[in-house]
Amino acid sequence: MAPPTDLDSAIDQIDALARENKILREENAILRKGKFGRSTERIDPGQLTLAIEGWLGETAAQPEEPASVEVPSHKRRKKKSGGNGRGVFPPHLPRNVFELDGDEVPTCSCCAKPMKAIGEEATERGHIIPATMIVNRYVRKKWA
């Protein structure tokens, strides 16, 4: 640009340069956000030209007032019961039960008396057989 010769043209040139500087700063901020911001927030190249046209005043479109949109609230999912966070198999599936301890009753190491069963621990694993699904239930007795 050639230097202006009178005051009015100098003021016009300063205003034009200020507008161009503002546009370039905004464009730089948008591009930096796209490059260094979250990777899921990508910008469409067409949006950048629309924003620049709006700053330059080339489009005569009036800004619309945003319509009020009701956003449904997010509800947390309840954890399924199943011990370790896994789901439970439906009760209608056939089950094979395997007793893993056998017939022996363990004896106490300190008094040599037979232990009493106080409960059991079961693990279920699903197995898919073509056109059939069964559940294998593995039961271990707990001793005290």
PDB file of C-alpha atoms in Angstrom:
ATOM      1  CA  MET A   1       0.000   0.000   0.000  1.00  0.00           C
ATOM      2  CA  ALA A   2       1.175   3.423  -0.816  1.00  0.00           C
ATOM      3  CA  PRO A   3       1.257   5.946   2.007  1.00  0.00           C
ATOM      4  CA  PRO A   4      -1.807   8.218   2.029  1.00  0.00           C
ATOM      5  CA  THR A   5      -1.490  11.853   1.039  1.00  0.00           C
ATOM      6  CA  ASP A   6      -4.349  13.412   3.024  1.00  0.00           C
ATOM      7  CA  LEU A   7      -5.843  12.852   6.485  1.00  0.00           C
ATOM      8  CA  ASP A   8      -9.192  11.342   5.373  1.00  0.00           C
ATOM      9  CA  SER A   9      -7.537   8.675   3.217  1.00  0.00           C
ATOM     10  CA  ALA A  10      -5.100   7.910   6.084  1.00  0.00           C
ATOM     11  CA  ILE A  11      -8.008   7.380   8.483  1.00  0.00           C
ATOM     12  CA  ASP A  12      -9.784   5.151   5.930  1.00  0.00           C
ATOM     13  CA  GLN A  13      -6.624   3.140   5.406  1.00  0.00           C
ATOM     14  CA  ILE A  14      -6.131   2.743   9.187  1.00  0.00           C
ATOM     15  CA  ASP A  15      -9.756   1.551   9.557  1.00  0.00           C
ATOM     16  CA  ALA A  16      -9.297  -0.958   6.716  1.00  0.00           C
ATOM     17  CA  LEU A  17      -6.081  -2.259   8.237  1.00  0.00           C
ATOM     18  CA  ALA A  18      -7.717  -2.531  11.667  1.00  0.00           C
ATOM     19  CA  ARG A  19     -10.611  -4.569  10.165  1.00  0.00           C
ATOM     20  CA  GLU A  20      -8.162  -6.802   8.312  1.00  0.00           C
ATOM     21  CA  ASN A  21      -6.085  -7.236  11.498  1.00  0.00           C
ATOM     22  CA  LYS A  22      -9.210  -8.204  13.464  1.00  0.00           C
ATOM     23  CA  ILE A  23     -10.229 -10.730  10.792  1.00  0.00           C
ATOM     24  CA  LEU A  24      -6.759 -12.262  10.695  1.00  0.00           C
ATOM     25  CA  ARG A  25      -6.617 -12.501  14.508  1.00  0.00           C
ATOM     26  CA  GLU A  26     -10.019 -14.234  14.638  1.00  0.00           C
ATOM     27  CA  GLU A  27      -9.050 -16.605  11.829  1.00  0.00           C
ATOM     28  CA  ASN A  28      -5.778 -17.372  13.618  1.00  0.00           C
ATOM     29  CA  ALA A  29      -7.655 -18.082  16.872  1.00  0.00           C
ATOM     30  CA  ILE A  30     -10.076 -20.423  15.077  1.00  0.00           C
ATOM     31  CA  LEU A  31      -7.257 -22.278  13.336  1.00  0.00           C
ATOM     32  CA  ARG A  32      -5.247 -22.573  16.573  1.00  0.00           C
ATOM     33  CA  LYS A  33      -8.285 -23.952  18.353  1.00  0.00           C
ATOM     34  CA  GLY A  34      -8.740 -26.482  15.559  1.00  0.00           C
ATOM     35  CA  LYS A  35      -5.079 -27.474  15.653  1.00  0.00           C
ATOM     36  CA  PHE A  36      -4.432 -27.505  19.400  1.00  0.00           C
ATOM     37  CA  GLY A  37      -7.967 -27.843  20.812  1.00  0.00           C
ATOM     38  CA  ARG A  38      -9.973 -31.010  21.309  1.00  0.00           C
ATOM     39  CA  SER A  39      -9.686 -33.393  18.421  1.00  0.00           C
ATOM     40  CA  THR A  40     -13.447 -33.967  18.228  1.00  0.00           C
ATOM     41  CA  GLU A  41     -14.144 -30.285  17.602  1.00  0.00           C
ATOM     42  CA  ARG A  42     -13.086 -29.951  13.971  1.00  0.00           C
ATOM     43  CA  ILE A  43     -14.023 -26.894  11.936  1.00  0.00           C
ATOM     44  CA  ASP A  44     -15.573 -27.110   8.494  1.00  0.00           C
ATOM     45  CA  PRO A  45     -13.582 -24.955   6.027  1.00  0.00           C
ATOM     46  CA  GLY A  46     -16.839 -23.496   4.719  1.00  0.00           C
ATOM     47  CA  GLN A  47     -17.620 -22.048   8.156  1.00  0.00           C
ATOM     48  CA  LEU A  48     -14.447 -19.993   8.117  1.00  0.00           C
ATOM     49  CA  THR A  49     -15.382 -18.223   4.875  1.00  0.00           C
ATOM     50  CA  LEU A  50     -18.883 -17.530   6.220  1.00  0.00           C
ATOM     51  CA  ALA A  51     -17.390 -15.974   9.344  1.00  0.00           C
ATOM     52  CA  ILE A  52     -15.040 -13.804   7.289  1.00  0.00           C
ATOM     53  CA  GLU A  53     -17.892 -12.658   5.046  1.00  0.00           C
ATOM     54  CA  GLY A  54     -19.838 -11.689   8.138  1.00  0.00           C
ATOM     55  CA  TRP A  55     -16.937  -9.619   9.481  1.00  0.00           C
ATOM     56  CA  LEU A  56     -16.438  -7.844   6.212  1.00  0.00           C
ATOM     57  CA  GLY A  57     -20.115  -6.991   5.994  1.00  0.00           C
ATOM     58  CA  GLU A  58     -20.487  -8.506   2.522  1.00  0.00           C
ATOM     59  CA  THR A  59     -23.661 -10.340   3.476  1.00  0.00           C
ATOM     60  CA  ALA A  60     -26.778  -8.393   4.318  1.00  0.00           C
ATOM     61  CA  ALA A  61     -28.413 -11.183   6.312  1.00  0.00           C
ATOM     62  CA  GLN A  62     -29.779 -10.147   9.673  1.00  0.00           C
ATOM     63  CA  PRO A  63     -28.747 -12.319  12.598  1.00  0.00           C
ATOM     64  CA  GLU A  64     -31.578 -14.560  13.719  1.00  0.00           C
ATOM     65  CA  GLU A  65     -32.475 -14.939  17.335  1.00  0.00           C
ATOM     66  CA  PRO A  66     -31.740 -18.483  18.464  1.00  0.00           C
ATOM     67  CA  ALA A  67     -34.843 -20.575  19.057  1.00  0.00           C
ATOM     68  CA  SER A  68     -35.150 -21.917  22.563  1.00  0.00           C
ATOM     69  CA  VAL A  69     -34.417 -25.615  22.463  1.00  0.00           C
ATOM     70  CA  GLU A  70     -35.233 -27.843  25.387  1.00  0.00           C
ATOM     71  CA  VAL A  71     -32.443 -30.318  26.010  1.00  0.00           C
ATOM     72  CA  PRO A  72     -33.428 -33.470  27.917  1.00  0.00           C
ATOM     73  CA  SER A  73     -31.459 -34.036  31.073  1.00  0.00           C
ATOM     74  CA  HIS A  74     -28.948 -36.855  31.195  1.00  0.00           C
ATOM     75  CA  LYS A  75     -29.847 -39.742  33.448  1.00  0.00           C
ATOM     76  CA  ARG A  76     -27.162 -41.956  34.885  1.00  0.00           C
ATOM     77  CA  ARG A  77     -27.430 -45.649  34.244  1.00  0.00           C
ATOM     78  CA  LYS A  78     -27.714 -47.889  37.235  1.00  0.00           C
ATOM     79  CA  LYS A  79     -25.047 -50.528  37.563  1.00  0.00           C
ATOM     80  CA  LYS A  80     -26.260 -54.017  36.915  1.00  0.00           C
ATOM     81  CA  SER A  81     -25.927 -56.386  39.796  1.00  0.00           C
ATOM     82  CA  GLY A  82     -23.591 -59.223  39.089  1.00  0.00           C
ATOM     83  CA  GLY A  83     -20.716 -58.820  41.490  1.00  0.00           C
ATOM     84  CA  ASN A  84     -17.947 -57.476  39.319  1.00  0.00           C
ATOM     85  CA  GLY A  85     -19.931 -55.083  37.122  1.00  0.00           C
ATOM     86  CA  ARG A  86     -20.956 -57.628  34.504  1.00  0.00           C
ATOM     87  CA  GLY A  87     -24.560 -58.286  33.620  1.00  0.00           C
ATOM     88  CA  VAL A  88     -26.525 -61.273  34.850  1.00  0.00           C
ATOM     89  CA  PHE A  89     -27.617 -64.003  32.447  1.00  0.00           C
ATOM     90  CA  PRO A  90     -31.394 -64.263  32.040  1.00  0.00           C
ATOM     91  CA  PRO A  91     -32.949 -66.971  34.224  1.00  0.00           C
ATOM     92  CA  HIS A  92     -34.701 -68.724  31.315  1.00  0.00           C
ATOM     93  CA  LEU A  93     -31.393 -69.945  29.808  1.00  0.00           C
ATOM     94  CA  PRO A  94     -30.513 -73.579  30.557  1.00  0.00           C
ATOM     95  CA  ARG A  95     -27.699 -74.048  33.055  1.00  0.00           C
ATOM     96  CA  ASN A  96     -25.152 -76.784  33.665  1.00  0.00           C
ATOM     97  CA  VAL A  97     -23.973 -76.825  37.296  1.00  0.00           C
ATOM     98  CA  PHE A  98     -20.480 -78.129  38.096  1.00  0.00           C
ATOM     99  CA  GLU A  99     -19.573 -78.728  41.756  1.00  0.00           C
ATOM    100  CA  LEU A 100     -15.836 -78.041  41.916  1.00  0.00           C
ATOM    101  CA  ASP A 101     -15.004 -79.090  45.499  1.00  0.00           C
ATOM    102  CA  GLY A 102     -15.864 -82.787  45.351  1.00  0.00           C
ATOM    103  CA  ASP A 103     -17.205 -84.839  48.261  1.00  0.00           C
ATOM    104  CA  GLU A 104     -14.384 -84.226  50.762  1.00  0.00           C
ATOM    105  CA  VAL A 105     -15.082 -81.961  53.722  1.00  0.00           C
ATOM    106  CA  PRO A 106     -11.922 -80.045  54.646  1.00  0.00           C
ATOM    107  CA  THR A 107     -10.639 -80.126  58.213  1.00  0.00           C
ATOM    108  CA  CYS A 108      -9.443 -77.200  60.307  1.00  0.00           C
ATOM    109  CA  SER A 109      -5.663 -76.921  60.481  1.00  0.00           C
ATOM    110  CA  CYS A 110      -5.655 -75.841  64.146  1.00  0.00           C
ATOM    111  CA  CYS A 111      -8.139 -78.296  65.748  1.00  0.00           C
ATOM    112  CA  ALA A 112      -8.525 -80.968  63.014  1.00  0.00           C
ATOM    113  CA  LYS A 113     -12.352 -80.766  63.176  1.00  0.00           C
ATOM    114  CA  PRO A 114     -14.382 -80.838  59.963  1.00  0.00           C
ATOM    115  CA  MET A 115     -15.286 -77.402  58.648  1.00  0.00           C
ATOM    116  CA  LYS A 116     -18.878 -76.257  58.097  1.00  0.00           C
ATOM    117  CA  ALA A 117     -20.034 -74.780  54.790  1.00  0.00           C
ATOM    118  CA  ILE A 118     -21.006 -71.135  55.326  1.00  0.00           C
ATOM    119  CA  GLY A 119     -21.975 -70.259  51.768  1.00  0.00           C
ATOM    120  CA  GLU A 120     -20.884 -70.645  48.212  1.00  0.00           C
ATOM    121  CA  GLU A 121     -19.374 -68.587  45.463  1.00  0.00           C
ATOM    122  CA  ALA A 122     -20.655 -69.052  41.909  1.00  0.00           C
ATOM    123  CA  THR A 123     -19.210 -67.950  38.579  1.00  0.00           C
ATOM    124  CA  GLU A 124     -21.320 -68.028  35.421  1.00  0.00           C
ATOM    125  CA  ARG A 125     -19.882 -68.083  31.926  1.00  0.00           C
ATOM    126  CA  GLY A 126     -21.971 -68.017  28.789  1.00  0.00           C
ATOM    127  CA  HIS A 127     -21.188 -70.470  26.017  1.00  0.00           C
ATOM    128  CA  ILE A 128     -22.830 -70.228  22.620  1.00  0.00           C
ATOM    129  CA  ILE A 129     -23.570 -73.494  20.912  1.00  0.00           C
ATOM    130  CA  PRO A 130     -24.910 -73.004  17.376  1.00  0.00           C
ATOM    131  CA  ALA A 131     -28.640 -72.280  17.665  1.00  0.00           C
ATOM    132  CA  THR A 132     -28.448 -72.826  21.465  1.00  0.00           C
ATOM    133  CA  MET A 133     -27.044 -70.888  24.386  1.00  0.00           C
ATOM    134  CA  ILE A 134     -26.392 -72.469  27.752  1.00  0.00           C
ATOM    135  CA  VAL A 135     -24.924 -71.101  30.943  1.00  0.00           C
ATOM    136  CA  ASN A 136     -22.297 -73.043  32.865  1.00  0.00           C
ATOM    137  CA  ARG A 137     -22.481 -72.367  36.606  1.00  0.00           C
ATOM    138  CA  TYR A 138     -19.379 -73.148  38.651  1.00  0.00           C
ATOM    139  CA  VAL A 139     -20.042 -73.400  42.386  1.00  0.00           C
ATOM    140  CA  ARG A 140     -17.320 -73.355  45.038  1.00  0.00           C
ATOM    141  CA  LYS A 141     -18.182 -73.849  48.677  1.00  0.00           C
ATOM    142  CA  LYS A 142     -16.842 -71.419  51.243  1.00  0.00           C
ATOM    143  CA  TRP A 143     -15.507 -72.975  54.415  1.00  0.00           C
ATOM    144  CA  ALA A 144     -14.896 -71.570  57.861  1.00  0.00           C
TER     145      ALA A 144
END
